[in-house]
């Protein structure tokens, strides 16, 4: 007998905090089903999606493109640099226009935190919104692909020890992940430069020096140094950062057997992570990118079900 899990239905996906545990697990399991070849049964003959990226992206943008195409959704191309954004069109008016054209779902990445507030309060914008990253705020789809990768590896979250290391203050990935990992029962630790750590993170876990953590945790989640969000006065060279806060080859040798290395990418090789570790046997960075397609198929399915 094949037991089909109940389909998740979401109006939008803006933060992970807004999801119930059941929705999180449902999206992960549906991502796994898509990875294993499951097909989507759409309620309408034709759906339109648009990917509105106002900040640079390779993985999020292109994996949404692939996910949409795998589901048979028509993708309406958008390039901010050649659109009416250059004539002063606001984000609200861009999304309003896409909605008026009949777009069902808009994936948006924007530099402003909570950019979506007035979009979801609008009575005229009809399309679902999926947050592809809002400034240093949240990155819910990255969090879900990270969770899918951890679940695929360990089959659980309860009791796992996860270290989040690096430029935590500026990382929307870190914020989404610390919230959801703690909620799902993982023990979260932090490490990295003190100036990129905030006491508000203590609600989710504790700060420890990297050399105390590396042999203890199941997951080493390394973060990109976000040069574009700094004011240009970083106090260490790439080499100094790598030696003090990076996962060097020497540190990786001290990791527990079965422990894995994750990174949302793009990786600054030989800064957060030694170049040779990126595609090494402990790393799951390629699986993270692959899983991104499947979990985003699950998210698109859920948001389109929420519009039905
Ligand atoms: N991890 C991530 O968000 O990568 P991109 O910036 O390339 O989308």
PDB file of C-alpha atoms and ligand atoms in Angstrom:
ATOM      1  CA  UNK A   1       0.000   0.000   0.000  1.00  0.00           C
ATOM      2  CA  UNK A   2       1.364   3.462  -0.908  1.00  0.00           C
ATOM      3  CA  UNK A   3       0.599   6.067   1.768  1.00  0.00           C
ATOM      4  CA  UNK A   4       0.647   9.559   0.286  1.00  0.00           C
ATOM      5  CA  UNK A   5       1.494  12.306   2.763  1.00  0.00           C
ATOM      6  CA  UNK A   6      -0.962  15.168   3.093  1.00  0.00           C
ATOM      7  CA  UNK A   7      -0.047  18.002   0.720  1.00  0.00           C
ATOM      8  CA  UNK A   8       1.190  21.246   2.286  1.00  0.00           C
ATOM      9  CA  UNK A   9      -0.618  24.426   1.304  1.00  0.00           C
ATOM     10  CA  UNK A  10       0.926  27.866   1.949  1.00  0.00           C
ATOM     11  CA  UNK A  11      -0.276  31.365   1.073  1.00  0.00           C
ATOM     12  CA  UNK A  12       3.328  32.647   0.896  1.00  0.00           C
ATOM     13  CA  UNK A  13       6.743  31.516   2.188  1.00  0.00           C
ATOM     14  CA  UNK A  14       8.409  34.487   3.870  1.00  0.00           C
ATOM     15  CA  UNK A  15      10.150  33.162   7.007  1.00  0.00           C
ATOM     16  CA  UNK A  16      10.766  29.720   8.468  1.00  0.00           C
ATOM     17  CA  UNK A  17       9.393  30.869  11.825  1.00  0.00           C
ATOM     18  CA  UNK A  18       5.931  31.133  10.278  1.00  0.00           C
ATOM     19  CA  UNK A  19       5.959  27.426   9.349  1.00  0.00           C
ATOM     20  CA  UNK A  20       4.690  24.745  11.696  1.00  0.00           C
ATOM     21  CA  UNK A  21       6.944  21.745  12.416  1.00  0.00           C
ATOM     22  CA  UNK A  22       4.495  19.652  10.389  1.00  0.00           C
ATOM     23  CA  UNK A  23       4.838  22.000   7.400  1.00  0.00           C
ATOM     24  CA  UNK A  24       8.652  21.932   7.637  1.00  0.00           C
ATOM     25  CA  UNK A  25       8.751  18.130   7.750  1.00  0.00           C
ATOM     26  CA  UNK A  26       6.101  17.925   5.007  1.00  0.00           C
ATOM     27  CA  UNK A  27       8.181  20.129   2.692  1.00  0.00           C
ATOM     28  CA  UNK A  28      11.359  18.130   3.413  1.00  0.00           C
ATOM     29  CA  UNK A  29       9.611  14.816   2.744  1.00  0.00           C
ATOM     30  CA  UNK A  30       7.964  16.163  -0.414  1.00  0.00           C
ATOM     31  CA  UNK A  31      11.410  17.376  -1.561  1.00  0.00           C
ATOM     32  CA  UNK A  32      12.657  13.825  -1.049  1.00  0.00           C
ATOM     33  CA  UNK A  33       9.701  12.472  -3.030  1.00  0.00           C
ATOM     34  CA  UNK A  34      10.514  14.816  -5.935  1.00  0.00           C
ATOM     35  CA  UNK A  35      14.157  13.712  -5.720  1.00  0.00           C
ATOM     36  CA  UNK A  36      12.938  10.121  -6.028  1.00  0.00           C
ATOM     37  CA  UNK A  37      10.978  10.952  -9.172  1.00  0.00           C
ATOM     38  CA  UNK A  38       7.504  11.901  -7.872  1.00  0.00           C
ATOM     39  CA  UNK A  39       5.372  13.955 -10.238  1.00  0.00           C
ATOM     40  CA  UNK A  40       3.250  17.007  -9.508  1.00  0.00           C
ATOM     41  CA  UNK A  41      -0.463  16.878 -10.292  1.00  0.00           C
ATOM     42  CA  UNK A  42      -1.363  20.506 -11.057  1.00  0.00           C
ATOM     43  CA  UNK A  43      -4.906  21.750 -10.548  1.00  0.00           C
ATOM     44  CA  UNK A  44      -4.696  24.162 -13.504  1.00  0.00           C
ATOM     45  CA  UNK A  45      -3.417  23.597 -17.026  1.00  0.00           C
ATOM     46  CA  UNK A  46      -1.038  26.555 -16.964  1.00  0.00           C
ATOM     47  CA  UNK A  47       0.887  28.305 -14.182  1.00  0.00           C
ATOM     48  CA  UNK A  48       3.245  31.277 -14.427  1.00  0.00           C
ATOM     49  CA  UNK A  49       6.156  32.069 -12.109  1.00  0.00           C
ATOM     50  CA  UNK A  50       8.613  34.936 -12.111  1.00  0.00           C
ATOM     51  CA  UNK A  51      11.948  35.201 -10.325  1.00  0.00           C
ATOM     52  CA  UNK A  52      12.589  38.804  -9.299  1.00  0.00           C
ATOM     53  CA  UNK A  53      16.202  39.059  -8.149  1.00  0.00           C
ATOM     54  CA  UNK A  54      17.359  42.508  -7.047  1.00  0.00           C
ATOM     55  CA  UNK A  55      20.503  41.083  -5.416  1.00  0.00           C
ATOM     56  CA  UNK A  56      22.973  38.784  -7.144  1.00  0.00           C
ATOM     57  CA  UNK A  57      22.375  35.029  -7.032  1.00  0.00           C
ATOM     58  CA  UNK A  58      23.451  31.885  -8.831  1.00  0.00           C
ATOM     59  CA  UNK A  59      22.072  28.998  -6.744  1.00  0.00           C
ATOM     60  CA  UNK A  60      18.729  30.356  -5.518  1.00  0.00           C
ATOM     61  CA  UNK A  61      17.809  31.998  -8.820  1.00  0.00           C
ATOM     62  CA  UNK A  62      18.848  29.153 -11.090  1.00  0.00           C
ATOM     63  CA  UNK A  63      17.526  26.362  -8.855  1.00  0.00           C
ATOM     64  CA  UNK A  64      14.122  28.072  -8.835  1.00  0.00           C
ATOM     65  CA  UNK A  65      14.376  28.244 -12.653  1.00  0.00           C
ATOM     66  CA  UNK A  66      15.094  24.501 -12.780  1.00  0.00           C
ATOM     67  CA  UNK A  67      12.416  23.645 -10.183  1.00  0.00           C
ATOM     68  CA  UNK A  68       9.790  25.646 -12.089  1.00  0.00           C
ATOM     69  CA  UNK A  69      10.728  24.021 -15.396  1.00  0.00           C
ATOM     70  CA  UNK A  70      10.701  20.523 -13.868  1.00  0.00           C
ATOM     71  CA  UNK A  71       7.148  21.207 -12.623  1.00  0.00           C
ATOM     72  CA  UNK A  72       6.085  22.479 -16.067  1.00  0.00           C
ATOM     73  CA  UNK A  73       5.508  26.040 -14.813  1.00  0.00           C
ATOM     74  CA  UNK A  74       6.046  28.818 -17.399  1.00  0.00           C
ATOM     75  CA  UNK A  75       8.846  31.123 -16.217  1.00  0.00           C
ATOM     76  CA  UNK A  76       8.414  34.824 -16.992  1.00  0.00           C
ATOM     77  CA  UNK A  77      11.948  36.215 -17.292  1.00  0.00           C
ATOM     78  CA  UNK A  78      12.805  39.385 -15.396  1.00  0.00           C
ATOM     79  CA  UNK A  79      16.049  41.351 -15.316  1.00  0.00           C
ATOM     80  CA  UNK A  80      15.983  44.413 -13.053  1.00  0.00           C
ATOM     81  CA  UNK A  81      18.727  46.075 -15.113  1.00  0.00           C
ATOM     82  CA  UNK A  82      16.590  46.126 -18.295  1.00  0.00           C
ATOM     83  CA  UNK A  83      13.163  46.547 -16.667  1.00  0.00           C
ATOM     84  CA  UNK A  84      11.199  49.656 -15.734  1.00  0.00           C
ATOM     85  CA  UNK A  85      12.920  49.510 -12.343  1.00  0.00           C
ATOM     86  CA  UNK A  86      15.488  51.674 -14.179  1.00  0.00           C
ATOM     87  CA  UNK A  87      12.717  54.278 -14.710  1.00  0.00           C
ATOM     88  CA  UNK A  88      11.890  54.366 -10.999  1.00  0.00           C
ATOM     89  CA  UNK A  89       9.314  51.542 -10.797  1.00  0.00           C
ATOM     90  CA  UNK A  90       9.047  50.400  -7.175  1.00  0.00           C
ATOM     91  CA  UNK A  91       9.157  46.769  -6.012  1.00  0.00           C
ATOM     92  CA  UNK A  92       5.458  47.069  -5.162  1.00  0.00           C
ATOM     93  CA  UNK A  93       4.637  48.194  -8.714  1.00  0.00           C
ATOM     94  CA  UNK A  94       6.804  45.484 -10.293  1.00  0.00           C
ATOM     95  CA  UNK A  95       4.984  42.776  -8.303  1.00  0.00           C
ATOM     96  CA  UNK A  96       1.584  44.419  -8.906  1.00  0.00           C
ATOM     97  CA  UNK A  97       2.328  44.346 -12.647  1.00  0.00           C
ATOM     98  CA  UNK A  98       3.354  40.679 -12.572  1.00  0.00           C
ATOM     99  CA  UNK A  99       0.172  39.852 -10.663  1.00  0.00           C
ATOM    100  CA  UNK A 100      -1.957  41.800 -13.179  1.00  0.00           C
ATOM    101  CA  UNK A 101      -0.282  39.864 -16.016  1.00  0.00           C
ATOM    102  CA  UNK A 102      -1.475  36.624 -14.408  1.00  0.00           C
ATOM    103  CA  UNK A 103       1.695  35.466 -12.651  1.00  0.00           C
ATOM    104  CA  UNK A 104       0.766  32.931  -9.947  1.00  0.00           C
ATOM    105  CA  UNK A 105       3.941  33.039  -7.870  1.00  0.00           C
ATOM    106  CA  UNK A 106       6.840  35.493  -7.528  1.00  0.00           C
ATOM    107  CA  UNK A 107      10.173  34.474  -6.031  1.00  0.00           C
ATOM    108  CA  UNK A 108      11.845  37.634  -4.742  1.00  0.00           C
ATOM    109  CA  UNK A 109      15.329  38.422  -3.475  1.00  0.00           C
ATOM    110  CA  UNK A 110      15.799  41.995  -2.279  1.00  0.00           C
ATOM    111  CA  UNK A 111      18.319  43.899  -0.183  1.00  0.00           C
ATOM    112  CA  UNK A 112      15.690  45.320   2.208  1.00  0.00           C
ATOM    113  CA  UNK A 113      14.760  43.245   5.262  1.00  0.00           C
ATOM    114  CA  UNK A 114      11.008  42.470   5.359  1.00  0.00           C
ATOM    115  CA  UNK A 115      10.590  43.924   1.829  1.00  0.00           C
ATOM    116  CA  UNK A 116       7.479  41.748   1.550  1.00  0.00           C
ATOM    117  CA  UNK A 117       5.385  43.474   4.254  1.00  0.00           C
ATOM    118  CA  UNK A 118       3.413  45.790   1.967  1.00  0.00           C
ATOM    119  CA  UNK A 119       3.203  43.173  -0.813  1.00  0.00           C
ATOM    120  CA  UNK A 120       1.327  40.690   1.349  1.00  0.00           C
ATOM    121  CA  UNK A 121      -0.957  43.370   2.798  1.00  0.00           C
ATOM    122  CA  UNK A 122      -2.007  44.518  -0.678  1.00  0.00           C
ATOM    123  CA  UNK A 123      -5.581  43.711  -1.675  1.00  0.00           C
ATOM    124  CA  UNK A 124      -4.706  43.897  -5.382  1.00  0.00           C
ATOM    125  CA  UNK A 125      -1.553  41.761  -5.532  1.00  0.00           C
ATOM    126  CA  UNK A 126      -2.857  38.225  -6.012  1.00  0.00           C
ATOM    127  CA  UNK A 127       0.302  36.163  -6.548  1.00  0.00           C
ATOM    128  CA  UNK A 128       2.027  34.070  -3.906  1.00  0.00           C
ATOM    129  CA  UNK A 129       5.375  35.420  -2.650  1.00  0.00           C
ATOM    130  CA  UNK A 130       8.385  33.197  -1.939  1.00  0.00           C
ATOM    131  CA  UNK A 131      11.229  34.947  -0.136  1.00  0.00           C
ATOM    132  CA  UNK A 132      14.521  34.195  -1.896  1.00  0.00           C
ATOM    133  CA  UNK A 133      16.407  36.265   0.712  1.00  0.00           C
ATOM    134  CA  UNK A 134      15.701  39.666   2.317  1.00  0.00           C
ATOM    135  CA  UNK A 135      18.879  41.603   3.155  1.00  0.00           C
ATOM    136  CA  UNK A 136      20.401  40.177   6.345  1.00  0.00           C
ATOM    137  CA  UNK A 137      16.922  38.983   7.421  1.00  0.00           C
ATOM    138  CA  UNK A 138      15.879  35.472   6.373  1.00  0.00           C
ATOM    139  CA  UNK A 139      16.585  32.867   3.684  1.00  0.00           C
ATOM    140  CA  UNK A 140      13.813  30.305   4.229  1.00  0.00           C
ATOM    141  CA  UNK A 141      14.362  28.256   1.081  1.00  0.00           C
ATOM    142  CA  UNK A 142      18.083  27.843   1.875  1.00  0.00           C
ATOM    143  CA  UNK A 143      17.103  26.760   5.390  1.00  0.00           C
ATOM    144  CA  UNK A 144      14.728  24.125   4.026  1.00  0.00           C
ATOM    145  CA  UNK A 145      17.340  22.727   1.638  1.00  0.00           C
ATOM    146  CA  UNK A 146      19.861  22.658   4.499  1.00  0.00           C
ATOM    147  CA  UNK A 147      17.344  20.809   6.684  1.00  0.00           C
ATOM    148  CA  UNK A 148      16.617  18.356   3.869  1.00  0.00           C
ATOM    149  CA  UNK A 149      20.366  17.684   3.521  1.00  0.00           C
ATOM    150  CA  UNK A 150      20.792  17.123   7.286  1.00  0.00           C
ATOM    151  CA  UNK A 151      17.689  14.900   7.438  1.00  0.00           C
ATOM    152  CA  UNK A 152      18.916  12.894   4.451  1.00  0.00           C
ATOM    153  CA  UNK A 153      22.213  12.327   6.269  1.00  0.00           C
ATOM    154  CA  UNK A 154      21.057  11.614   9.831  1.00  0.00           C
ATOM    155  CA  UNK A 155      17.304  10.900   9.551  1.00  0.00           C
ATOM    156  CA  UNK A 156      16.608  13.191  12.540  1.00  0.00           C
ATOM    157  CA  UNK A 157      17.294  16.599  14.068  1.00  0.00           C
ATOM    158  CA  UNK A 158      16.691  15.751  17.744  1.00  0.00           C
ATOM    159  CA  UNK A 159      19.998  15.624  19.632  1.00  0.00           C
ATOM    160  CA  UNK A 160      22.229  16.584  16.692  1.00  0.00           C
ATOM    161  CA  UNK A 161      24.981  19.068  17.451  1.00  0.00           C
ATOM    162  CA  UNK A 162      25.315  21.786  14.801  1.00  0.00           C
ATOM    163  CA  UNK A 163      28.000  24.504  14.724  1.00  0.00           C
ATOM    164  CA  UNK A 164      27.208  27.691  12.773  1.00  0.00           C
ATOM    165  CA  UNK A 165      30.541  29.396  12.101  1.00  0.00           C
ATOM    166  CA  UNK A 166      31.588  32.733  10.631  1.00  0.00           C
ATOM    167  CA  UNK A 167      29.859  35.945   9.611  1.00  0.00           C
ATOM    168  CA  UNK A 168      26.690  35.268  11.587  1.00  0.00           C
ATOM    169  CA  UNK A 169      25.474  38.868  12.007  1.00  0.00           C
ATOM    170  CA  UNK A 170      25.179  39.432   8.263  1.00  0.00           C
ATOM    171  CA  UNK A 171      23.921  35.945   7.383  1.00  0.00           C
ATOM    172  CA  UNK A 172      20.231  35.450   6.657  1.00  0.00           C
ATOM    173  CA  UNK A 173      21.019  31.723   6.252  1.00  0.00           C
ATOM    174  CA  UNK A 174      22.328  31.567   9.831  1.00  0.00           C
ATOM    175  CA  UNK A 175      19.263  33.329  11.219  1.00  0.00           C
ATOM    176  CA  UNK A 176      16.777  31.017   9.507  1.00  0.00           C
ATOM    177  CA  UNK A 177      18.816  27.926  10.397  1.00  0.00           C
ATOM    178  CA  UNK A 178      19.400  28.723  14.091  1.00  0.00           C
ATOM    179  CA  UNK A 179      15.668  29.283  14.621  1.00  0.00           C
ATOM    180  CA  UNK A 180      14.532  26.124  12.920  1.00  0.00           C
ATOM    181  CA  UNK A 181      17.322  23.794  14.101  1.00  0.00           C
ATOM    182  CA  UNK A 182      16.648  24.698  17.728  1.00  0.00           C
ATOM    183  CA  UNK A 183      12.902  24.267  17.232  1.00  0.00           C
ATOM    184  CA  UNK A 184      13.448  20.804  15.726  1.00  0.00           C
ATOM    185  CA  UNK A 185      15.550  19.678  18.697  1.00  0.00           C
ATOM    186  CA  UNK A 186      19.144  20.177  17.508  1.00  0.00           C
ATOM    187  CA  UNK A 187      21.758  21.675  19.827  1.00  0.00           C
ATOM    188  CA  UNK A 188      23.149  24.808  18.152  1.00  0.00           C
ATOM    189  CA  UNK A 189      26.627  26.273  18.757  1.00  0.00           C
ATOM    190  CA  UNK A 190      28.241  29.354  17.273  1.00  0.00           C
ATOM    191  CA  UNK A 191      31.807  30.366  16.504  1.00  0.00           C
ATOM    192  CA  UNK A 192      33.635  33.000  14.461  1.00  0.00           C
ATOM    193  CA  UNK A 193      34.826  36.598  14.864  1.00  0.00           C
ATOM    194  CA  UNK A 194      33.342  38.340  17.934  1.00  0.00           C
ATOM    195  CA  UNK A 195      32.404  41.410  15.855  1.00  0.00           C
ATOM    196  CA  UNK A 196      30.132  39.227  13.703  1.00  0.00           C
ATOM    197  CA  UNK A 197      28.327  37.696  16.658  1.00  0.00           C
ATOM    198  CA  UNK A 198      25.395  39.184  18.532  1.00  0.00           C
ATOM    199  CA  UNK A 199      24.169  38.370  22.026  1.00  0.00           C
ATOM    200  CA  UNK A 200      20.631  37.996  20.639  1.00  0.00           C
ATOM    201  CA  UNK A 201      21.768  34.643  19.146  1.00  0.00           C
ATOM    202  CA  UNK A 202      22.167  33.244  22.696  1.00  0.00           C
ATOM    203  CA  UNK A 203      18.449  32.363  22.631  1.00  0.00           C
ATOM    204  CA  UNK A 204      19.307  29.663  20.101  1.00  0.00           C
ATOM    205  CA  UNK A 205      22.730  28.397  21.212  1.00  0.00           C
ATOM    206  CA  UNK A 206      26.103  29.170  22.745  1.00  0.00           C
ATOM    207  CA  UNK A 207      29.338  30.626  21.430  1.00  0.00           C
ATOM    208  CA  UNK A 208      32.491  28.495  21.757  1.00  0.00           C
ATOM    209  CA  UNK A 209      36.004  28.760  20.278  1.00  0.00           C
ATOM    210  CA  UNK A 210      36.213  26.815  17.014  1.00  0.00           C
ATOM    211  CA  UNK A 211      38.882  24.392  18.263  1.00  0.00           C
ATOM    212  CA  UNK A 212      36.597  23.338  21.141  1.00  0.00           C
ATOM    213  CA  UNK A 213      33.696  22.676  18.758  1.00  0.00           C
ATOM    214  CA  UNK A 214      35.271  20.960  15.813  1.00  0.00           C
ATOM    215  CA  UNK A 215      35.629  17.516  17.356  1.00  0.00           C
ATOM    216  CA  UNK A 216      32.239  17.581  19.089  1.00  0.00           C
ATOM    217  CA  UNK A 217      29.620  18.433  16.474  1.00  0.00           C
ATOM    218  CA  UNK A 218      27.771  16.419  13.820  1.00  0.00           C
ATOM    219  CA  UNK A 219      27.482  19.342  11.397  1.00  0.00           C
ATOM    220  CA  UNK A 220      30.007  22.089  10.713  1.00  0.00           C
ATOM    221  CA  UNK A 221      27.946  24.782   8.970  1.00  0.00           C
ATOM    222  CA  UNK A 222      30.422  27.314   7.615  1.00  0.00           C
ATOM    223  CA  UNK A 223      29.167  30.749   6.473  1.00  0.00           C
ATOM    224  CA  UNK A 224      30.398  32.980   3.692  1.00  0.00           C
ATOM    225  CA  UNK A 225      32.214  36.153   4.725  1.00  0.00           C
ATOM    226  CA  UNK A 226      29.754  38.715   3.349  1.00  0.00           C
ATOM    227  CA  UNK A 227      32.163  41.405   2.127  1.00  0.00           C
ATOM    228  CA  UNK A 228      29.304  43.236   0.372  1.00  0.00           C
ATOM    229  CA  UNK A 229      27.561  43.856   3.731  1.00  0.00           C
ATOM    230  CA  UNK A 230      30.691  45.127   5.518  1.00  0.00           C
ATOM    231  CA  UNK A 231      31.775  48.740   5.600  1.00  0.00           C
ATOM    232  CA  UNK A 232      35.169  47.940   4.087  1.00  0.00           C
ATOM    233  CA  UNK A 233      37.232  47.953   7.294  1.00  0.00           C
ATOM    234  CA  UNK A 234      37.631  44.211   7.893  1.00  0.00           C
ATOM    235  CA  UNK A 235      40.370  43.641  10.420  1.00  0.00           C
ATOM    236  CA  UNK A 236      41.940  40.425   9.053  1.00  0.00           C
ATOM    237  CA  UNK A 237      43.416  39.202   5.814  1.00  0.00           C
ATOM    238  CA  UNK A 238      41.996  36.105   4.078  1.00  0.00           C
ATOM    239  CA  UNK A 239      44.884  34.021   5.442  1.00  0.00           C
ATOM    240  CA  UNK A 240      44.365  35.286   9.012  1.00  0.00           C
ATOM    241  CA  UNK A 241      40.634  34.588   8.814  1.00  0.00           C
ATOM    242  CA  UNK A 242      41.252  31.067   7.511  1.00  0.00           C
ATOM    243  CA  UNK A 243      43.739  30.254  10.275  1.00  0.00           C
ATOM    244  CA  UNK A 244      41.633  31.745  13.101  1.00  0.00           C
ATOM    245  CA  UNK A 245      38.041  31.020  12.064  1.00  0.00           C
ATOM    246  CA  UNK A 246      38.156  28.799   8.978  1.00  0.00           C
ATOM    247  CA  UNK A 247      37.863  25.040   8.583  1.00  0.00           C
ATOM    248  CA  UNK A 248      41.482  24.209   7.759  1.00  0.00           C
ATOM    249  CA  UNK A 249      42.563  20.738   6.628  1.00  0.00           C
ATOM    250  CA  UNK A 250      44.013  20.230  10.119  1.00  0.00           C
ATOM    251  CA  UNK A 251      40.739  21.101  11.850  1.00  0.00           C
ATOM    252  CA  UNK A 252      38.723  18.912   9.460  1.00  0.00           C
ATOM    253  CA  UNK A 253      40.882  15.922  10.496  1.00  0.00           C
ATOM    254  CA  UNK A 254      39.657  16.427  14.077  1.00  0.00           C
ATOM    255  CA  UNK A 255      35.963  16.184  13.078  1.00  0.00           C
ATOM    256  CA  UNK A 256      33.987  13.219  14.460  1.00  0.00           C
ATOM    257  CA  UNK A 257      33.565  10.194  12.230  1.00  0.00           C
ATOM    258  CA  UNK A 258      30.382  10.709  10.230  1.00  0.00           C
ATOM    259  CA  UNK A 259      30.293  14.481  10.836  1.00  0.00           C
ATOM    260  CA  UNK A 260      29.586  16.604   7.768  1.00  0.00           C
ATOM    261  CA  UNK A 261      30.608  20.014   6.413  1.00  0.00           C
ATOM    262  CA  UNK A 262      27.970  22.344   5.003  1.00  0.00           C
ATOM    263  CA  UNK A 263      28.162  25.798   3.416  1.00  0.00           C
ATOM    264  CA  UNK A 264      25.337  27.698   1.680  1.00  0.00           C
ATOM    265  CA  UNK A 265      27.855  28.816  -1.013  1.00  0.00           C
ATOM    266  CA  UNK A 266      29.282  30.596  -2.848  1.00  0.00           C
ATOM    267  CA  UNK A 267      32.374  29.525  -0.898  1.00  0.00           C
ATOM    268  CA  UNK A 268      35.369  31.828  -0.544  1.00  0.00           C
ATOM    269  CA  UNK A 269      37.816  28.937  -0.987  1.00  0.00           C
ATOM    270  CA  UNK A 270      40.719  28.935   1.468  1.00  0.00           C
ATOM    271  CA  UNK A 271      38.875  31.493   3.616  1.00  0.00           C
ATOM    272  CA  UNK A 272      35.852  29.838   5.315  1.00  0.00           C
ATOM    273  CA  UNK A 273      36.929  26.412   4.134  1.00  0.00           C
ATOM    274  CA  UNK A 274      40.138  24.911   2.742  1.00  0.00           C
ATOM    275  CA  UNK A 275      39.846  24.519  -1.034  1.00  0.00           C
ATOM    276  CA  UNK A 276      40.485  20.748  -0.856  1.00  0.00           C
ATOM    277  CA  UNK A 277      37.584  20.236   1.593  1.00  0.00           C
ATOM    278  CA  UNK A 278      34.910  21.802  -0.651  1.00  0.00           C
ATOM    279  CA  UNK A 279      34.461  18.654  -2.739  1.00  0.00           C
ATOM    280  CA  UNK A 280      35.942  16.268  -0.151  1.00  0.00           C
ATOM    281  CA  UNK A 281      34.259  13.227   1.439  1.00  0.00           C
ATOM    282  CA  UNK A 282      33.028  15.149   4.501  1.00  0.00           C
ATOM    283  CA  UNK A 283      31.390  17.966   2.494  1.00  0.00           C
ATOM    284  CA  UNK A 284      27.701  18.009   1.534  1.00  0.00           C
ATOM    285  CA  UNK A 285      27.868  21.320  -0.362  1.00  0.00           C
ATOM    286  CA  UNK A 286      27.044  19.755  -3.729  1.00  0.00           C
ATOM    287  CA  UNK A 287      24.130  17.799  -2.187  1.00  0.00           C
ATOM    288  CA  UNK A 288      22.862  21.090  -0.707  1.00  0.00           C
ATOM    289  CA  UNK A 289      22.751  22.637  -4.190  1.00  0.00           C
ATOM    290  CA  UNK A 290      21.068  19.559  -5.695  1.00  0.00           C
ATOM    291  CA  UNK A 291      18.527  19.347  -2.856  1.00  0.00           C
ATOM    292  CA  UNK A 292      17.743  23.025  -3.431  1.00  0.00           C
ATOM    293  CA  UNK A 293      15.982  22.142  -6.678  1.00  0.00           C
ATOM    294  CA  UNK A 294      13.775  19.460  -5.076  1.00  0.00           C
ATOM    295  CA  UNK A 295      12.825  21.338  -1.932  1.00  0.00           C
ATOM    296  CA  UNK A 296      11.994  24.380  -4.071  1.00  0.00           C
ATOM    297  CA  UNK A 297       9.712  22.163  -6.181  1.00  0.00           C
ATOM    298  CA  UNK A 298       7.949  21.250  -2.915  1.00  0.00           C
ATOM    299  CA  UNK A 299       7.723  24.932  -1.916  1.00  0.00           C
ATOM    300  CA  UNK A 300       6.323  25.961  -5.316  1.00  0.00           C
ATOM    301  CA  UNK A 301       3.767  23.144  -5.147  1.00  0.00           C
ATOM    302  CA  UNK A 302       2.702  24.263  -1.645  1.00  0.00           C
ATOM    303  CA  UNK A 303       2.387  27.957  -2.558  1.00  0.00           C
ATOM    304  CA  UNK A 304       0.472  27.188  -5.757  1.00  0.00           C
ATOM    305  CA  UNK A 305      -1.849  24.938  -3.713  1.00  0.00           C
ATOM    306  CA  UNK A 306      -2.334  27.903  -1.364  1.00  0.00           C
ATOM    307  CA  UNK A 307      -3.508  30.060  -4.293  1.00  0.00           C
ATOM    308  CA  UNK A 308      -6.017  27.491  -5.532  1.00  0.00           C
TER     309      UNK A 308
HETATM  310  N1  LIG B   1      23.199  30.145  -1.094  1.00  0.00           N
HETATM  311  C1  LIG B   1      22.732  31.145  -1.862  1.00  0.00           C
HETATM  312  O1  LIG B   1      21.749  31.831  -1.544  1.00  0.00           O
HETATM  313  O2  LIG B   1      23.428  31.303  -3.016  1.00  0.00           O
HETATM  314  P1  LIG B   1      23.120  32.382  -4.152  1.00  0.00           P
HETATM  315  O3  LIG B   1      23.391  33.743  -3.549  1.00  0.00           O
HETATM  316  O4  LIG B   1      24.037  32.039  -5.292  1.00  0.00           O
HETATM  317  O5  LIG B   1      21.667  32.272  -4.503  1.00  0.00           O
END
